[in-house]
Tab-separated table of C-alpha atoms in Angstrom:
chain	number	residue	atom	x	y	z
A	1	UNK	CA	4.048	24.495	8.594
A	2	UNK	CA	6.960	25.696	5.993
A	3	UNK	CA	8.894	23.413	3.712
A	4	UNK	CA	12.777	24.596	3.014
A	5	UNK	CA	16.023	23.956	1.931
A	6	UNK	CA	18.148	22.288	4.846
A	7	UNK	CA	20.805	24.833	6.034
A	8	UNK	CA	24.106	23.623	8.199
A	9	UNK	CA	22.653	25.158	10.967
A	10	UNK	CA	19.997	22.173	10.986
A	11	UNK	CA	22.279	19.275	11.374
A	12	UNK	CA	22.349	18.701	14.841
A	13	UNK	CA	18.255	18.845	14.932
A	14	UNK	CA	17.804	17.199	12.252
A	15	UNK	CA	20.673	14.140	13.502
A	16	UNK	CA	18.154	13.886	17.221
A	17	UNK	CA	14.890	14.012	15.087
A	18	UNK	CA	16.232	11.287	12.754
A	19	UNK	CA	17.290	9.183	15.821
A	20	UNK	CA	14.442	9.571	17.554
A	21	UNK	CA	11.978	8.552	14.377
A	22	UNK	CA	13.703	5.374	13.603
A	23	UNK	CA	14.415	4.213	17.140
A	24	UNK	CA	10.712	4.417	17.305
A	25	UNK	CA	10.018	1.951	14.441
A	26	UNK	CA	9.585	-1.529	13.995
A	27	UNK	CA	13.226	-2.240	12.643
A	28	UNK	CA	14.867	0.637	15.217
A	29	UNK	CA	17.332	2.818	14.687
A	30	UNK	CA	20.005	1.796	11.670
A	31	UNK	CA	22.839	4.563	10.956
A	32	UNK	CA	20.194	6.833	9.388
A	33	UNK	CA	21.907	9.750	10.534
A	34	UNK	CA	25.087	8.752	9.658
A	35	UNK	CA	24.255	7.494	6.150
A	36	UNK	CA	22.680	11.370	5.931
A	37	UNK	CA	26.602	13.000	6.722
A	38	UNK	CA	27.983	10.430	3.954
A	39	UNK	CA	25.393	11.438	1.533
A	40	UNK	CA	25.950	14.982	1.832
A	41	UNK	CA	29.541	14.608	1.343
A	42	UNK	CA	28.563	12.457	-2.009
A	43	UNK	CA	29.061	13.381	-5.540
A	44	UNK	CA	25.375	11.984	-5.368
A	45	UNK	CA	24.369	14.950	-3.345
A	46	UNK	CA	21.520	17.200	-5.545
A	47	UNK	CA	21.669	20.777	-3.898
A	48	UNK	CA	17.780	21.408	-3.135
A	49	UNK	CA	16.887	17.912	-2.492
A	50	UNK	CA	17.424	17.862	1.568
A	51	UNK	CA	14.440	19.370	2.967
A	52	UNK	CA	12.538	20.249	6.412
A	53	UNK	CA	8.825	21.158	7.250
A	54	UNK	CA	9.443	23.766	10.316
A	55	UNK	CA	7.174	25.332	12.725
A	56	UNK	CA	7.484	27.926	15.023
A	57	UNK	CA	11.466	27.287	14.001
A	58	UNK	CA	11.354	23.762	15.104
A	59	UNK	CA	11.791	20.988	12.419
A	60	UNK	CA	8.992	19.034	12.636
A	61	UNK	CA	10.257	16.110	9.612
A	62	UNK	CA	12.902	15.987	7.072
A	63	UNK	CA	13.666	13.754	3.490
A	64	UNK	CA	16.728	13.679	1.361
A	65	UNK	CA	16.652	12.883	-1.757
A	66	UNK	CA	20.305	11.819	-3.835
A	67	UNK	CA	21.456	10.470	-6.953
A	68	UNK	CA	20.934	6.700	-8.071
A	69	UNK	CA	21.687	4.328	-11.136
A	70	UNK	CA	19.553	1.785	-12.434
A	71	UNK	CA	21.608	-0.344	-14.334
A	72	UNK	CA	21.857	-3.093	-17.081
A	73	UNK	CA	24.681	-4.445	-18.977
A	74	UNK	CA	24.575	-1.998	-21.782
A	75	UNK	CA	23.133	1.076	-19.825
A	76	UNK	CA	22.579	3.051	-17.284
A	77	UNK	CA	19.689	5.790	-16.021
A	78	UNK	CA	19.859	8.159	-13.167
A	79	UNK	CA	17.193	8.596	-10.607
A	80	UNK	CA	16.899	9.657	-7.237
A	81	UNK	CA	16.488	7.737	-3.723
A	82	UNK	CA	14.336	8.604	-0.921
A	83	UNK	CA	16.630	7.783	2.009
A	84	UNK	CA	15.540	8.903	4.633
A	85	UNK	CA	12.047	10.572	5.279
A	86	UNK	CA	11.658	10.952	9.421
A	87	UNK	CA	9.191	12.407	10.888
A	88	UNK	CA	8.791	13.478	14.878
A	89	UNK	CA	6.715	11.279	16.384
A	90	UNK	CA	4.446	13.758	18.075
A	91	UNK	CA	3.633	14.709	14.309
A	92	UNK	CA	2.966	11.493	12.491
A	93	UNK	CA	-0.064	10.964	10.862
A	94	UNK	CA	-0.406	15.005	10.512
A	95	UNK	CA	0.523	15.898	7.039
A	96	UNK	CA	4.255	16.171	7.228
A	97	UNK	CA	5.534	13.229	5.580
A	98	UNK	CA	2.926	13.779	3.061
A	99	UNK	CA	4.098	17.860	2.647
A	100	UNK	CA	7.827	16.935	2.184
A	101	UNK	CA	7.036	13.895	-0.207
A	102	UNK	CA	5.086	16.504	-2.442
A	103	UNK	CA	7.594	19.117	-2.439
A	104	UNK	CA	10.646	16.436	-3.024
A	105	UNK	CA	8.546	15.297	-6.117
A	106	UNK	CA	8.216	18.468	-7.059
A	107	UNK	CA	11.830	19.668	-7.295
A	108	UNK	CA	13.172	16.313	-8.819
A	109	UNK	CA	10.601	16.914	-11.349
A	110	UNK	CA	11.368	19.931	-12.054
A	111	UNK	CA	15.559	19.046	-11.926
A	112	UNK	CA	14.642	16.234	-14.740
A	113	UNK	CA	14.856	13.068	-13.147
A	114	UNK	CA	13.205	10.042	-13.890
A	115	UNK	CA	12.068	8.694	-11.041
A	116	UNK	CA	12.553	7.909	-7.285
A	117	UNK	CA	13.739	4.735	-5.345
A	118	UNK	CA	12.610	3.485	-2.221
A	119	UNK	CA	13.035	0.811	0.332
A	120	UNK	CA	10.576	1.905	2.585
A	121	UNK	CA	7.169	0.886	4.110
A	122	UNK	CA	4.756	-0.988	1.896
A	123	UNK	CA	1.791	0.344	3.428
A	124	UNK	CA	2.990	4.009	3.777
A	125	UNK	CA	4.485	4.578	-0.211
A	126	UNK	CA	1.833	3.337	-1.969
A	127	UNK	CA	-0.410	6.261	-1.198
A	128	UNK	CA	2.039	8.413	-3.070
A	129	UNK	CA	1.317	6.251	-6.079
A	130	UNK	CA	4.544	4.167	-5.479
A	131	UNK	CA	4.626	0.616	-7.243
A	132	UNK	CA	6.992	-2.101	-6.320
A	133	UNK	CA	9.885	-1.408	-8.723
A	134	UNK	CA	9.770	-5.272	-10.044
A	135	UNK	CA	6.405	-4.194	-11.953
A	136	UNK	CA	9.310	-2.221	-14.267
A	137	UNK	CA	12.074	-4.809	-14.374
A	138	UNK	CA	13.586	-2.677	-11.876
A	139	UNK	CA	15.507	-4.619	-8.974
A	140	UNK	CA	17.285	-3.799	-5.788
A	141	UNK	CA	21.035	-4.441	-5.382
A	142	UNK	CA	20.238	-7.056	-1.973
A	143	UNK	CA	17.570	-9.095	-0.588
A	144	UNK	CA	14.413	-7.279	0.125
A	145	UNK	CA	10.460	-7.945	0.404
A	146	UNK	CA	9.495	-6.858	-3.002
A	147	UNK	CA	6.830	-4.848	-1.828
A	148	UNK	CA	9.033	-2.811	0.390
A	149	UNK	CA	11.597	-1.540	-2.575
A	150	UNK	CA	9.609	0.819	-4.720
A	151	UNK	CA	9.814	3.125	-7.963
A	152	UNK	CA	7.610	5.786	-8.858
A	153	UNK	CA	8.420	7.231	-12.415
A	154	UNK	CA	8.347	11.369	-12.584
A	155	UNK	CA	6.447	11.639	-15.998
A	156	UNK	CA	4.666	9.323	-18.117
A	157	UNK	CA	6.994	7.381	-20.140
A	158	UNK	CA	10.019	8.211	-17.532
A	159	UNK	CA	10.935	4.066	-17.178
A	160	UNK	CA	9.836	2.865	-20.506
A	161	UNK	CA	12.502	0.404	-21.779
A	162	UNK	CA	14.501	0.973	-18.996
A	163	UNK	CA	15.213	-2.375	-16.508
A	164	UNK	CA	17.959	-3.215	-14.574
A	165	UNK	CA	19.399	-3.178	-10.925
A	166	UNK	CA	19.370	-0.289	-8.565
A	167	UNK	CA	23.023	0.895	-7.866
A	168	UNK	CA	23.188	3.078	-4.885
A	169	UNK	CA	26.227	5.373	-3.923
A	170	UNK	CA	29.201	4.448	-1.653
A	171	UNK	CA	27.448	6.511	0.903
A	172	UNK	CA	25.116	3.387	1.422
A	173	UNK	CA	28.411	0.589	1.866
């Protein structure tokens, strides 16, 4: 298995594997793959940060990481959003998530951001070492199960004295 950069020549395979992952799931299928063609058309849109694992030239899983705001009423801090990671279901529980999450953290780390954002599954996250976000004053924009809306910070220190509300791009309206 390979991780990459997404190319335009993966949209269409990566819009049925998306469709297919979350029409699988316990909430189904919610304009994933939609919300995906508004991010990349984003100013929140980080070049690098939309990734497949690939086998044999099939895509196998795919995350896309963009641009966030946590923000207070004097400041705010960009971070990154996981939104969304989707797997095939044939290859669940085989590494693949797990490959793309490391090589996501990887390049934001390396691009400087603070930390990433998700609103994801509370028993799936946490083995990446993600906390929910209210243990650092950090809140989502809407009503959610705390333990599903998570931060991880990207180095140690990365969300001292910072609290606030999560403000996700127009992409997400």
């Amino acid at each position: 298995m390979q991780v990459r950069t997404v190319k335009p020549e993966d949209y269409s395979q990566i819009d049925e594997l998306i469709r297919a992952a979350f029409t699988n799931t316990e909430h189904g299928y919610g304009q994933e793959s939609e919300l995906v063609n508004k991010i990349r058309t984003s100013d929140e849109y980080v070049d690098g940060l939309e990734l497949v694992v690939t086998q044999d030239k099939a895509i196998l899983g795919y995350g896309l990481l963009s641009e966030v705001h946590i923000k207070n009423k004097d400041q705010s801090f960009t971070g990154l959003v996981l939104a969304p990671l989707a797997v095939r279901v044939e290859f669940q529980k085989k590494g693949v998530g797990r490959l793309l999450m490391e090589e996501l953290e990887k390049r934001a780390t390396k691009l400087n951001y603070r930390f990433i954002s998700i609103l994801g599954h509370p028993s799936y996250y946490p083995k990446f070492n993600y906390v929910p976000a209210s243990e650092y004053n950090v809140w989502p924009p809407f009503n959610v199960p705390d333990e599903a809306f998570m931060i991880k910070p990207l180095f140690k220190g990365a969300l001292d004295g910072i609290s606030g509300t999560v403000r996700y791009s127009k992409a997400f309206d």
